[in-house]
Coordinates of C-alpha atoms in Angstrom, one line a residue:
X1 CA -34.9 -24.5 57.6
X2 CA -35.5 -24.1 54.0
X3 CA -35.2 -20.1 54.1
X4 CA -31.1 -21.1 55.7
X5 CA -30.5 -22.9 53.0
X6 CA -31.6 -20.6 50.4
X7 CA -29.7 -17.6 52.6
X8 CA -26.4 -19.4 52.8
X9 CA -27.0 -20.4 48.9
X10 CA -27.4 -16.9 48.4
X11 CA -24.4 -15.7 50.1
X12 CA -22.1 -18.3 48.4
X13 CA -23.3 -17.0 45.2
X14 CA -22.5 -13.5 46.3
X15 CA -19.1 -14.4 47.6
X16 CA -18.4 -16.5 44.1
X17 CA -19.6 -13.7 42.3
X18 CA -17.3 -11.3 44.1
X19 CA -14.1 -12.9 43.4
X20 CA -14.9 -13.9 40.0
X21 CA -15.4 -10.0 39.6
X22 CA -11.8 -9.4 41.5
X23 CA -10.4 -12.1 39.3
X24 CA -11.4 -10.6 36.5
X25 CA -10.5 -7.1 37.2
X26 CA -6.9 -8.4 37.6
X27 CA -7.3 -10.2 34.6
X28 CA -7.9 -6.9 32.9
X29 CA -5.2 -5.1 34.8
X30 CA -2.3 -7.5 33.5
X31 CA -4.2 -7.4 30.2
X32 CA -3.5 -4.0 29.6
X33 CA -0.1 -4.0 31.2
X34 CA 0.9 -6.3 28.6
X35 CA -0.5 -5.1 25.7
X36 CA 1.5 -1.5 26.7
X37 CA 4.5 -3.0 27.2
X38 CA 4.4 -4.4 24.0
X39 CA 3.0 -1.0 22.3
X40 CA 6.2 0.5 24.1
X41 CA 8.6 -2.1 22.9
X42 CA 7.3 -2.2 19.7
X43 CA 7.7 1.5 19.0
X44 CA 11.2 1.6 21.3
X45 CA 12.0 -1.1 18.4
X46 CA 10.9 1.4 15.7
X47 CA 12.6 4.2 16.8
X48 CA 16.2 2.9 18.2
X49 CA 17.6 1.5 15.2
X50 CA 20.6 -1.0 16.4
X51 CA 22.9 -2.9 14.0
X52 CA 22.4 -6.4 14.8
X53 CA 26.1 -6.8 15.7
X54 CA 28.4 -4.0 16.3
X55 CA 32.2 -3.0 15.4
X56 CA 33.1 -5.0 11.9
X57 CA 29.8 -6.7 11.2
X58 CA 29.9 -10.1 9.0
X59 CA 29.1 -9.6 5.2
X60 CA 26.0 -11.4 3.7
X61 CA 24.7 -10.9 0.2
X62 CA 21.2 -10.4 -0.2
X63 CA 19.5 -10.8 -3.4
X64 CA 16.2 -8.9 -4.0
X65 CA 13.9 -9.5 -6.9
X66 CA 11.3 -7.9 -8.9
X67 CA 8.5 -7.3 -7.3
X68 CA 9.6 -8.3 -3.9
X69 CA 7.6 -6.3 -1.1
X70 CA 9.1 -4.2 1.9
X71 CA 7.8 -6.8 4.2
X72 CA 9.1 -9.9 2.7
X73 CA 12.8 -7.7 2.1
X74 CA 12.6 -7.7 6.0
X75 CA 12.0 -11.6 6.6
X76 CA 14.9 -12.0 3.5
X77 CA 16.9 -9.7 5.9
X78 CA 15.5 -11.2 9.2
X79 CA 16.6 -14.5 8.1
X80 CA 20.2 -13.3 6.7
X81 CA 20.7 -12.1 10.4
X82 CA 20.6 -8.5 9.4
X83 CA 17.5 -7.2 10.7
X84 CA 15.6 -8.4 14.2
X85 CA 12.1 -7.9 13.0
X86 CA 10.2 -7.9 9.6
X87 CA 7.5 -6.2 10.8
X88 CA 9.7 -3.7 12.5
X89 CA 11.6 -3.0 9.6
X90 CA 8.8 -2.7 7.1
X91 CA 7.2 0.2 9.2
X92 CA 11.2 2.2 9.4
X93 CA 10.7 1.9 5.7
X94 CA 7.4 3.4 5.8
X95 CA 8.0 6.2 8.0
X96 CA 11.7 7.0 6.0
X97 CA 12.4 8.9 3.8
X98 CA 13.3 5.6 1.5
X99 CA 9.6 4.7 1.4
X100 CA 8.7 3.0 -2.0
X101 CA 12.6 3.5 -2.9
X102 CA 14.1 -0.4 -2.3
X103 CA 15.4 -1.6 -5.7
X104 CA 15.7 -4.9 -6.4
X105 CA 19.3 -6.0 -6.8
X106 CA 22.2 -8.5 -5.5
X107 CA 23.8 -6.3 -2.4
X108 CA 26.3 -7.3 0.2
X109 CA 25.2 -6.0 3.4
X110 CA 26.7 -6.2 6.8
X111 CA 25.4 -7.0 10.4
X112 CA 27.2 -4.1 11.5
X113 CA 24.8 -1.7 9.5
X114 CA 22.0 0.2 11.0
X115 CA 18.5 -0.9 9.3
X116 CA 18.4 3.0 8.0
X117 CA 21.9 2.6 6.3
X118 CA 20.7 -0.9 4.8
X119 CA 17.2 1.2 3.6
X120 CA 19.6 4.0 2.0
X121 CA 21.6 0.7 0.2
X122 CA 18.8 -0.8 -1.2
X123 CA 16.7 2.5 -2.6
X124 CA 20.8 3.4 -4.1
X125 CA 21.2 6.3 -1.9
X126 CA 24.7 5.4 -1.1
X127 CA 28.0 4.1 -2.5
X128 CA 27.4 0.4 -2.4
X129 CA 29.7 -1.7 -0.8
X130 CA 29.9 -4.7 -3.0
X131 CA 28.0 -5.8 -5.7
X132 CA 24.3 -3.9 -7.0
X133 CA 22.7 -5.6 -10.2

């Protein structure tokens, strides 16, 4: 009697032990779904600059100080409704050809305005449209 009990144990730990392996496995499946997906997004985010409302835009001043660094330009921008991602836009800057160029300054942006047209403002590439101290 003892040698059933110790079979059907065994089996149960077999069976318990097989679908924790298949849970798993499809824990690591959806795991690495995710992770690219958001590697896709990430870079599609990168690469498709979109103005954060297109046609006229709204006009927002930003002011940039001394010292200020690319990343926390983006969250100034992010939060100004200008920009959808800080992170995003501090790795456009780094792969443009305005990397190391932002100036501080006052600046009056618009929504309409790609996040490679804002770069170009903020380095002085362009003709500003408003007000650059």
């Amino acid at each position: 009697m003892g040698n059933t009990k110790e079979r059907v144990g065994a089996a149960g730990v077999a069976v318990a032990g097989g679908i924790f392996r298949i849970v798993l496995y499809v824990c690591v499946v959806f795991l690495i779904f995710w992770i690219g997906k958001s590697t896709y997004q990430f870079g599609y985010n990168i690469f498709n600059q979109q103005a954060m409302s297109p046609g006229e835009g709204q006009e927002v001043t930003v002011v940039i100080k001394e010292d200020t660094s690319v990343y926390d330009i983006g969250k100034t921008l992010e939060r100004k409704g200008l920009i959808r991602d800080a992170l995003v836009f501090w790795v456009q800057e780094k792969l443009s050809n305005y990397n190391g160029q932002l100036r501080p300054g006052t600046y009056l942006l618009s929504t309409a305005y790609t996040p490679d047209r804002i770069m170009s403002i903020l380095a002085g590439d362009t003709e500003q449209e408003g007000n650059n101290s």
